Every structure is written in structure tokens, then in C-alpha cells.
PDB file of C-alpha atoms in Angstrom:
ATOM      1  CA  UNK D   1      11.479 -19.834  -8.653  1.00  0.00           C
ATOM      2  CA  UNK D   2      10.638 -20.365  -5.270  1.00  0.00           C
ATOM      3  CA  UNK D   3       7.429 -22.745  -4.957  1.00  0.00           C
ATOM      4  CA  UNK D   4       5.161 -24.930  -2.510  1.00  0.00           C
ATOM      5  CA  UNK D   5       3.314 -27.064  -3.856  1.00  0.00           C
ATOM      6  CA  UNK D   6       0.808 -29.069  -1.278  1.00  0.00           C
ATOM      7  CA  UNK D   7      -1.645 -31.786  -2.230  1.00  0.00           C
ATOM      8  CA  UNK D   8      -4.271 -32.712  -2.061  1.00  0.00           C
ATOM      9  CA  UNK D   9      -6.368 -29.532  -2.581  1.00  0.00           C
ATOM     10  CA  UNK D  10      -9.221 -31.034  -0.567  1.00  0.00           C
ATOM     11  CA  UNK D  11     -10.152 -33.895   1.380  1.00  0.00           C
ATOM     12  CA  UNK D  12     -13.312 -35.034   3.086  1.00  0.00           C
ATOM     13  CA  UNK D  13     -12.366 -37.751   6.549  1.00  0.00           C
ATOM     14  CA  UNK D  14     -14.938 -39.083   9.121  1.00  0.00           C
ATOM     15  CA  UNK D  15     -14.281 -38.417  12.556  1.00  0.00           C
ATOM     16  CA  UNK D  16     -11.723 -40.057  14.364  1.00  0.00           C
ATOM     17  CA  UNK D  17      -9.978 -41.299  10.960  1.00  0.00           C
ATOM     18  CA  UNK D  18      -6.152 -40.694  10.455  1.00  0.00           C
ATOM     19  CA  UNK D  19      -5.247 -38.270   7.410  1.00  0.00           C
ATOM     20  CA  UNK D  20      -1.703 -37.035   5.306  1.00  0.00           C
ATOM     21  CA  UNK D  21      -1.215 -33.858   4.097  1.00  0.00           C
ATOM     22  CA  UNK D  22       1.428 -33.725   1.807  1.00  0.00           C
ATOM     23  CA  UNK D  23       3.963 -30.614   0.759  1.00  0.00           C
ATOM     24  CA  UNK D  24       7.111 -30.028  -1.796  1.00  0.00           C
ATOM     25  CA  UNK D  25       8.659 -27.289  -2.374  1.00  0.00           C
ATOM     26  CA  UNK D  26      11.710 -25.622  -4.130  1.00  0.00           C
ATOM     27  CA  UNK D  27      12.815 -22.909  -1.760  1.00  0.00           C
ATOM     28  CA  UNK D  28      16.708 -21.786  -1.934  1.00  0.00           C
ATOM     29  CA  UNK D  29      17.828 -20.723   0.993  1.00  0.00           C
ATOM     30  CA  UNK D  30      16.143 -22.561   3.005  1.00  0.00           C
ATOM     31  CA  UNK D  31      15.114 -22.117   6.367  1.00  0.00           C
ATOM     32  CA  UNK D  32      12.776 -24.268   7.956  1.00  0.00           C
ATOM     33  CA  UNK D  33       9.305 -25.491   7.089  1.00  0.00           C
ATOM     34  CA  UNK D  34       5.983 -24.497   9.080  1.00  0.00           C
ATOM     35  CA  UNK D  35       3.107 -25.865   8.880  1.00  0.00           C
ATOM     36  CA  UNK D  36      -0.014 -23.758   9.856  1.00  0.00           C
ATOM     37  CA  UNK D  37      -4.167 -24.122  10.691  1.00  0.00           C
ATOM     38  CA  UNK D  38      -6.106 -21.770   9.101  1.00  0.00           C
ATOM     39  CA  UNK D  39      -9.965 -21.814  10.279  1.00  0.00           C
ATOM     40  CA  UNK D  40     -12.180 -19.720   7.788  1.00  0.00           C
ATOM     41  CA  UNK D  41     -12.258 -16.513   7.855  1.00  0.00           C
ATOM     42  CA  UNK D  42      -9.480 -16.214  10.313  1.00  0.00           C
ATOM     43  CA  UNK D  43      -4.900 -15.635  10.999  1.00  0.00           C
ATOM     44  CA  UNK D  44      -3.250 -18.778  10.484  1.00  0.00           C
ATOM     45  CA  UNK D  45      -1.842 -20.192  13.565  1.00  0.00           C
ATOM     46  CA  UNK D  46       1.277 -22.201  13.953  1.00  0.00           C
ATOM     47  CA  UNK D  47       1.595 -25.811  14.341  1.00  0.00           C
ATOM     48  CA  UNK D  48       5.301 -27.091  13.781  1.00  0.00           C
ATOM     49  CA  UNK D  49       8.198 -25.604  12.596  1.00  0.00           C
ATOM     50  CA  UNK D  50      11.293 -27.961  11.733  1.00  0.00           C
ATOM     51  CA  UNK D  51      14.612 -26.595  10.503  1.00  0.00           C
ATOM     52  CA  UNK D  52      17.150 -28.900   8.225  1.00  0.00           C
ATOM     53  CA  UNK D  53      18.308 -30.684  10.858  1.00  0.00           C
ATOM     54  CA  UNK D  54      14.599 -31.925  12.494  1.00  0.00           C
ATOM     55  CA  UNK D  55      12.812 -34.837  10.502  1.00  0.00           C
ATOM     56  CA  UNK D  56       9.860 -35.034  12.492  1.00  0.00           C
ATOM     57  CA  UNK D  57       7.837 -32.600  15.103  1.00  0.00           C
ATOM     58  CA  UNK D  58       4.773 -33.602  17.009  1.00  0.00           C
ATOM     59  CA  UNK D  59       2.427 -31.180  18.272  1.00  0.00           C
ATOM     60  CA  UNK D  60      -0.179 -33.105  20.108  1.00  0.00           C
ATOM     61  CA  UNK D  61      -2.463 -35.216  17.567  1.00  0.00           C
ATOM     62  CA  UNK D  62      -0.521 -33.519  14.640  1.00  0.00           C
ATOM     63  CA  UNK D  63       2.557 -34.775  13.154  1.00  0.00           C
ATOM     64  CA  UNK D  64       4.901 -33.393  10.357  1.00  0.00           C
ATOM     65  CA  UNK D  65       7.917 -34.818   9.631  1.00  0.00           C
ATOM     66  CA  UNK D  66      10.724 -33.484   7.014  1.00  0.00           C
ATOM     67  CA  UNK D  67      12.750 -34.789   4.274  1.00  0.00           C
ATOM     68  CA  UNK D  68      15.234 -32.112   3.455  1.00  0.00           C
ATOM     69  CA  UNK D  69      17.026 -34.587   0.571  1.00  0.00           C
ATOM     70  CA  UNK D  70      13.884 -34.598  -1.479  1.00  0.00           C
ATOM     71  CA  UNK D  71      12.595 -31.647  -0.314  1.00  0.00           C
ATOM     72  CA  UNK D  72       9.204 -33.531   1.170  1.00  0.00           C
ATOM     73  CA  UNK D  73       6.475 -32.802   3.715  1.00  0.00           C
ATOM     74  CA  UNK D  74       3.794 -34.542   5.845  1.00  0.00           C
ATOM     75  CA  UNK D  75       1.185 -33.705   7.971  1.00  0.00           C
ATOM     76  CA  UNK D  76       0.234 -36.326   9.919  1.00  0.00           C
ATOM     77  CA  UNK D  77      -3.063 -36.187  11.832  1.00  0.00           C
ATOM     78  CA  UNK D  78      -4.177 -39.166  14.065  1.00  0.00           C
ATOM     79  CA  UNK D  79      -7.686 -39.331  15.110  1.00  0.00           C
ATOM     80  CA  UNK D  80      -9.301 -36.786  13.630  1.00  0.00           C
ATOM     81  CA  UNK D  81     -11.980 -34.556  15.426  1.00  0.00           C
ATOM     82  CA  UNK D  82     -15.045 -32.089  13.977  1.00  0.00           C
ATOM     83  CA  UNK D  83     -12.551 -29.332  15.327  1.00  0.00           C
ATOM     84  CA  UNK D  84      -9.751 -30.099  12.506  1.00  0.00           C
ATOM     85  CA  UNK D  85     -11.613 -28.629   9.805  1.00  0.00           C
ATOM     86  CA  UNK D  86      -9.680 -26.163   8.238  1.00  0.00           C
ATOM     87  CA  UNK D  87      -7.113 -25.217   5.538  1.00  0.00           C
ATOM     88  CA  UNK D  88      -3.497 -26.636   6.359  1.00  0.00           C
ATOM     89  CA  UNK D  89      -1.179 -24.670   4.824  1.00  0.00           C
ATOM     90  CA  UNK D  90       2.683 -26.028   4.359  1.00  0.00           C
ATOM     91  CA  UNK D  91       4.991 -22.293   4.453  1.00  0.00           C
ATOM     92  CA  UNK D  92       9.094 -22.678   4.163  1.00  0.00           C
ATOM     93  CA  UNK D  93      10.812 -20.142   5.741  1.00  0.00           C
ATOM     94  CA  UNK D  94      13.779 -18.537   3.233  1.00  0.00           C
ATOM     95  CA  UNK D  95      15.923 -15.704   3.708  1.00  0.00           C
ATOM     96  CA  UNK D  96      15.867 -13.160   6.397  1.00  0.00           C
ATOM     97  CA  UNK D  97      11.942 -13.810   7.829  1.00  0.00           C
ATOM     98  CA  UNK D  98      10.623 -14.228   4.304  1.00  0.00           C
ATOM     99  CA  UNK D  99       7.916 -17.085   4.102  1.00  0.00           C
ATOM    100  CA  UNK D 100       6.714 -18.726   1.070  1.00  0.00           C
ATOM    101  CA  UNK D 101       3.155 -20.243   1.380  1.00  0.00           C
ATOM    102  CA  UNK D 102       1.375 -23.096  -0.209  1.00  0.00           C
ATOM    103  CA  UNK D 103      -2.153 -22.612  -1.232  1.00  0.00           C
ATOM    104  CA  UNK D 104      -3.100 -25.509   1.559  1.00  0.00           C
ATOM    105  CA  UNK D 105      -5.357 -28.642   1.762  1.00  0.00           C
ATOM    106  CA  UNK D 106      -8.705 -28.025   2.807  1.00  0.00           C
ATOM    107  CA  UNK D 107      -9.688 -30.367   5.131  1.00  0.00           C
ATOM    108  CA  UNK D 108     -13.568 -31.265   6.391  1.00  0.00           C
ATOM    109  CA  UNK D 109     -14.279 -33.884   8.889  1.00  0.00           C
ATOM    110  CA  UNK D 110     -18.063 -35.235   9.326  1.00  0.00           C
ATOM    111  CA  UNK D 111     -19.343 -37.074  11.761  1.00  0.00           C
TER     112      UNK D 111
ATOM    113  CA  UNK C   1      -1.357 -12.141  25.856  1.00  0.00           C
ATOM    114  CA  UNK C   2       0.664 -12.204  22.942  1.00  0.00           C
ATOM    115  CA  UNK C   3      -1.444 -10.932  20.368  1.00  0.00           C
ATOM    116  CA  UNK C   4      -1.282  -9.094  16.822  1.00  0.00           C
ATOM    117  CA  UNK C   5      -4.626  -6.981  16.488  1.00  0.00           C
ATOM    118  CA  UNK C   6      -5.751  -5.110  12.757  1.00  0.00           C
ATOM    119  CA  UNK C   7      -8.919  -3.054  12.555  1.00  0.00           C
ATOM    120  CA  UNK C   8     -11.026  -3.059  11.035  1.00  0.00           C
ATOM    121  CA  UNK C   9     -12.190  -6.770  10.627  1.00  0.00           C
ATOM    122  CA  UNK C  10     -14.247  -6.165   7.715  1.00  0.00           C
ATOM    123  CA  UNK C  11     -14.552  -3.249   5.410  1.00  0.00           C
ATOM    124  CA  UNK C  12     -16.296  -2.176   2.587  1.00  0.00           C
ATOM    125  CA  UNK C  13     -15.283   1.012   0.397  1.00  0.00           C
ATOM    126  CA  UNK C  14     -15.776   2.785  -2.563  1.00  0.00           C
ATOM    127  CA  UNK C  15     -13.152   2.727  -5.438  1.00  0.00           C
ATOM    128  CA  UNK C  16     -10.247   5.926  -5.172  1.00  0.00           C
ATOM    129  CA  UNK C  17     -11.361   6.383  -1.508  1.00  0.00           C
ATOM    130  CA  UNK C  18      -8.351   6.580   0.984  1.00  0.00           C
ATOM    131  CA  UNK C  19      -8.300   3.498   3.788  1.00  0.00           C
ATOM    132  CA  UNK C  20      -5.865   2.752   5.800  1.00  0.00           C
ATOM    133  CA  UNK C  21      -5.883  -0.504   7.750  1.00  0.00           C
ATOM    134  CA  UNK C  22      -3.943  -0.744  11.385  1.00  0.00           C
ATOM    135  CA  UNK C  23      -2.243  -3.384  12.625  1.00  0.00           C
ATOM    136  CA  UNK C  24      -0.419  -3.501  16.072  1.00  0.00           C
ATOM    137  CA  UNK C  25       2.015  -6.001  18.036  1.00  0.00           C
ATOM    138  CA  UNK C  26       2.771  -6.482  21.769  1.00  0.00           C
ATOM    139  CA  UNK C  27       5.210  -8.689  21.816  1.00  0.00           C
ATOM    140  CA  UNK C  28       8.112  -6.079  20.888  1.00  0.00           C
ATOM    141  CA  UNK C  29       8.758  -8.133  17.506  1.00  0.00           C
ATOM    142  CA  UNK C  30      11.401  -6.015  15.023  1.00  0.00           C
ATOM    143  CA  UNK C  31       9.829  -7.779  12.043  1.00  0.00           C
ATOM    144  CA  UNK C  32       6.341  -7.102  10.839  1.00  0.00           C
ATOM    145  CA  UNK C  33       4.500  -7.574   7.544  1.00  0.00           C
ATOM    146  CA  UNK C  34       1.406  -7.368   5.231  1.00  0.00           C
ATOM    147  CA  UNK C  35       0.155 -10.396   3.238  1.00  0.00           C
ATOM    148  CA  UNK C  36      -2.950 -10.631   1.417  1.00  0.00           C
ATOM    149  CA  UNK C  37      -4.868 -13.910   0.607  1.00  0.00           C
ATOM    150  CA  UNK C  38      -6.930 -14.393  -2.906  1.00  0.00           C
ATOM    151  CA  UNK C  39      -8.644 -17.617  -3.525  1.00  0.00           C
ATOM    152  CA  UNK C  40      -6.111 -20.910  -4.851  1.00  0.00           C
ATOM    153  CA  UNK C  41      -3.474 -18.712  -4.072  1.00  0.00           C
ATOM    154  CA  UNK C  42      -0.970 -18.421  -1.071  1.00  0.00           C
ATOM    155  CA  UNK C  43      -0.709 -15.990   1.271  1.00  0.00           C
ATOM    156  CA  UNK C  44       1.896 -13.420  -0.547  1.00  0.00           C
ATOM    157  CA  UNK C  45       3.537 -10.720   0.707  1.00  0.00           C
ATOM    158  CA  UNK C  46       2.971  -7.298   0.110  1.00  0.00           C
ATOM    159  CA  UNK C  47       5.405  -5.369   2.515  1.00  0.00           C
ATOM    160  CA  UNK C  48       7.737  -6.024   5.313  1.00  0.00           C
ATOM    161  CA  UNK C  49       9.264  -4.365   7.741  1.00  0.00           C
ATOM    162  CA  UNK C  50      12.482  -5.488   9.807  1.00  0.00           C
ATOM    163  CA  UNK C  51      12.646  -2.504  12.231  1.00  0.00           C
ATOM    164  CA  UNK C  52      11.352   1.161  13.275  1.00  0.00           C
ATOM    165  CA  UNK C  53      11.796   3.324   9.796  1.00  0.00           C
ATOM    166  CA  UNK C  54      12.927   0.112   7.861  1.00  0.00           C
ATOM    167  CA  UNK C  55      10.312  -1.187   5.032  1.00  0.00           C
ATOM    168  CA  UNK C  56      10.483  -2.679   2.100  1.00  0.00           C
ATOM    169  CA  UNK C  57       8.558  -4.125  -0.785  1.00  0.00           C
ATOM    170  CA  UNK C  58       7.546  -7.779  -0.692  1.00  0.00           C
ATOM    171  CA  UNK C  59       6.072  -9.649  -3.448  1.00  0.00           C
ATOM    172  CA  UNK C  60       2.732  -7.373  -4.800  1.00  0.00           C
ATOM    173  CA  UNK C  61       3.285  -4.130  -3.396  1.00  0.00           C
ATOM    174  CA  UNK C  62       1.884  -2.138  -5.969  1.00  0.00           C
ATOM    175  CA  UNK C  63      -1.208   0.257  -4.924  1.00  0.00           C
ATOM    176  CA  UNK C  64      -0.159  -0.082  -1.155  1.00  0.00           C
ATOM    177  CA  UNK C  65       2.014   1.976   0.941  1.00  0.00           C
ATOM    178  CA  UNK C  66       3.397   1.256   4.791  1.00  0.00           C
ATOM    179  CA  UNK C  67       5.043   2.854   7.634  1.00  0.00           C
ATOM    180  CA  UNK C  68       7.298   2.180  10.993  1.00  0.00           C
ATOM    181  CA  UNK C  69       7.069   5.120  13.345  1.00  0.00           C
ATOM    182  CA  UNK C  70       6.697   3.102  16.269  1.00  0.00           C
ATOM    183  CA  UNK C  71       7.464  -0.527  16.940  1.00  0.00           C
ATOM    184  CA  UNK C  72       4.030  -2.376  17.559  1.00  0.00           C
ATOM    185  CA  UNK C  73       2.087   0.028  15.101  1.00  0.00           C
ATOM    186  CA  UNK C  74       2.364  -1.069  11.411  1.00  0.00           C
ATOM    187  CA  UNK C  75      -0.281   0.535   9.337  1.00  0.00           C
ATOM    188  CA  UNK C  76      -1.147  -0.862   5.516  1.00  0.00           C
ATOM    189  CA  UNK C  77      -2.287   2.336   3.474  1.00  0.00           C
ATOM    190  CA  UNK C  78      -4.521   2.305   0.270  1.00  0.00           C
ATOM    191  CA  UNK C  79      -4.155   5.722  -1.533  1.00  0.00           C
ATOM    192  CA  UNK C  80      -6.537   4.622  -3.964  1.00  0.00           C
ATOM    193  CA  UNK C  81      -8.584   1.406  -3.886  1.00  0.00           C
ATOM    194  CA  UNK C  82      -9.571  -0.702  -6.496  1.00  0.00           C
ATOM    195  CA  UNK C  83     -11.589  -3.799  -6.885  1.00  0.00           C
ATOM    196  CA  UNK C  84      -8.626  -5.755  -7.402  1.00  0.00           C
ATOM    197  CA  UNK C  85      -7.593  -5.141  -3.812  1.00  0.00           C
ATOM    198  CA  UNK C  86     -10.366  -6.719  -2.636  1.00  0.00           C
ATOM    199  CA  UNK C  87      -9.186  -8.976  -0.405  1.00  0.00           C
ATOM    200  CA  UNK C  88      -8.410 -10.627   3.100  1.00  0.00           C
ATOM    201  CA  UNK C  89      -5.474  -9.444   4.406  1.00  0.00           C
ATOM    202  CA  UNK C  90      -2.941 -10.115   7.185  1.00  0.00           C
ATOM    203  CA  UNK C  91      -0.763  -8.266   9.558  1.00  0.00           C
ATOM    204  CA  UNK C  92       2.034 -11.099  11.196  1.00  0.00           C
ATOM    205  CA  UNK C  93       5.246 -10.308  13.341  1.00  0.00           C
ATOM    206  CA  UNK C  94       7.826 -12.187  14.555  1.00  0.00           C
ATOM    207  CA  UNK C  95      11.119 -11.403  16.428  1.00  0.00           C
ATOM    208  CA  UNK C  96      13.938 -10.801  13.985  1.00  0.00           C
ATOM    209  CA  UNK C  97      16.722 -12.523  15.619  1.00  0.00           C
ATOM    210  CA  UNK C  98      18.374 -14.611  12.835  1.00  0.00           C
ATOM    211  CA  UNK C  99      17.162 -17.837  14.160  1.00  0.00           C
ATOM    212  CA  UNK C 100      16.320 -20.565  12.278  1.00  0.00           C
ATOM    213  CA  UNK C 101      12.668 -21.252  13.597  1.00  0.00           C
ATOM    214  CA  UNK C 102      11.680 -18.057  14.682  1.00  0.00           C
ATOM    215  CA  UNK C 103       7.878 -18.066  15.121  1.00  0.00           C
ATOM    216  CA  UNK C 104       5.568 -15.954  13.136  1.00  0.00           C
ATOM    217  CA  UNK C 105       2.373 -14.444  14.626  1.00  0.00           C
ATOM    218  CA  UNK C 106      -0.829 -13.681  12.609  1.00  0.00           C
ATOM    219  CA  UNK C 107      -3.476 -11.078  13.224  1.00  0.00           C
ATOM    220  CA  UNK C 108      -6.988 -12.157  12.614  1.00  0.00           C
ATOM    221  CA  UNK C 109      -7.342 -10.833   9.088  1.00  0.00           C
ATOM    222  CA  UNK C 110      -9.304  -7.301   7.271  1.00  0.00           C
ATOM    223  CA  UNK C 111     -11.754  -8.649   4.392  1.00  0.00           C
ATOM    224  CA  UNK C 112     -11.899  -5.628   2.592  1.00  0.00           C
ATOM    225  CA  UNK C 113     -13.778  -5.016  -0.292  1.00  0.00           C
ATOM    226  CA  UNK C 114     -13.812  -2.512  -2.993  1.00  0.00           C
ATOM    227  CA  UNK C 115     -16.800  -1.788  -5.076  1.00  0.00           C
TER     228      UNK C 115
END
């Protein structure tokens, strides 16, 4: 069955700290892996996207690199700001468009 | 811009009353979809459609219906509501062109709820 699986569920930073998301999944075929910011009550909107051949993708203070062996995730962000606080939600791309989403860490960052 | 755009944002209806939600692209993407979001679970996918007159069912299509007439127009239809279609849900579309990172775009999302 094809899964994501991200952890944690939630997690509470202060501003300007570092923070890991974290994502498996078991997706077959597979694609390429997005990660995507989802502020409440609003569309997701694209961060990175890495294929199988792409370990790592930086998209400003965001990182996510890619472990196709063990079928691994990260999202990396450095320095976090008030403006980060969202839900980060790890999708793999499969067959023909079809995308498989995680239920996503919920991340809130205080001053 | 590049933009998806559904209407209505938020909606409220009655159970067994018709709806039908809109959703339109301007970026000339062949593939578009529905998804629907429920809390502690994903995003899943309720229909898809990879051209003009080409849809198909995605994961929990049951109660919905969708069509392709046009290109950028990709309306989600509820015959017959129920509460258990209450819920936020998104229009995205992205370019079907095989690609292995071809970028999906989200609308802003319909909370609907049925009472």
C-alpha cells in the first residue's frame, strides 16, 4: 500500500532556532518527493521537489534532502522566523501525476 | 499570474441540496484534480483529470461527480450532499508532460459544510 508517513505530528521552536521535519514513505513507482507549506486555512504551496537522482534541494532557508535507498526525508529549516508556522506536508509523486500526501508536521514558532 | 482560482471559498448547505464548486486554471495545464482534506488525514484524491473529456476516479470519489468541457474550467459536482462531505477541498493542476518533477499548483481551498 502506498504510504507517507511524516513525524513529528507537531512541534513548537523559538524564533530563529533550526528544526527537522522528517518523512518515509513506501510509494512504488516512484516519482519524486515534494515537500509543501500549508498556512491554515489555505492551497499548499510548493517548496522542493527532488526526483531519484537529487539528494538534496535548497530553497532559500529550507532544505530537504533525499535518501532514495531507505526511502527517507528531511526538511531542513535554518533560522526559523514567526512566518514558518504552518503544516509541512512531505507528498511523493507516483504514477502518471498521482501524489500521495502525508498528513504533515505542524509547526509553530514563538517569539 | 499563474493562478488556480475555486469559488466559492466557503460554503454552507443543506443536506440533498445540489452544489457545485468551480475551479479554473490559466496556465493551460492538461492535468487537473480534486482533493479533499479531513483532519489527521492527507490530502486524498477524489478525481482527476488528464485532458479535455478525460476523467477519472481517484481515491474517494463516491458522492462526487466532475467534468472537462474546456481546459482551465474543472468543476467538482455534489448531486446530493451529506455531512460527511463536509470538508476543505482543493482544485490543483499541473502540466502533464511525463516529467519527473512536474510542478503541481493548488487553488486556495472551498470549506464546505453540510448540515
Amino acid at each position: 500500500k502506498n504510504q507517507v508517513e511524516q513525524s513529528p505530528q507537531s512541534l513548537i521552536i523559538l524564533e530563529g532556532k533550526n528544526c527537522t521535519l522528517q518523512c518515509n514513505y513506501t510509494v512504488s513507482p516512484f516519482s519524486n518527493l515534494r515537500w509543501y507549506k500549508q498556512d491554515t486555512g489555505r492551497g499548499p504551496v510548493s517548496l522542493t521537489i527532488m526526483t531519484f537522482s537529487e539528494n538534496t534541494k535548497s530553497n532559500g532557508r529550507y532544505t530537504a534532502t533525499l535518501d532514495a535507498d531507505t526511502k527517507q526525508s528531511s526538511l531542513h529549516i535554518t533560522a526559523s522566523q514567526l512566518s514558518d508556522s504552518a503544516s509541512y506536508i512531505c507528498v511523493v509523486g507516483g504514477a502518471t501525476n498521482k501524489l500521495i500526501f502525508g498528513t504533515g508536521t505542524l509547526l509553530a514558532v514563538q517569539p | 499570474e499563474a493562478q488556480v482560482t475555486q469559488n466559492p471559498r466557503y460554503l454552507i448547505t443543506v443536506t440533498g441540496k445540489k452544489l457545485t464548486v468551480t475551479c479554473s486554471q490559466n496556465m493551460n495545464h492538461e492535468y487537473m484534480s480534486w482533493y479533499r482534506q479531513d483532519p489527521g488525514l492527507g490530502l486524498r484524491q477524489i478525481y482527476y483529470s488528464m485532458n479535455v473529456e478525460v476523467t477519472d476516479k481517484g481515491d474517494v470519489p463516491e458522492g462526487y461527480k466532475v467534468s472537462r468541457k474546456e481546459k482551465r474550467n474543472f468543476p467538482l459536482i455534489l448531486e446530493s450532499p451529506s455531512p460527511n462531505q463536509t470538508s476543505l477541498y482543493f482544485c490543483a493542476s499541473s502540466p502533464f508532460t511525463g516529467a519527473l518533477n512536474t510542478e503541481a499548483f493548488f487553488g486556495q481551498g472551498t470549506r464546505l459544510t453540510v448540515v
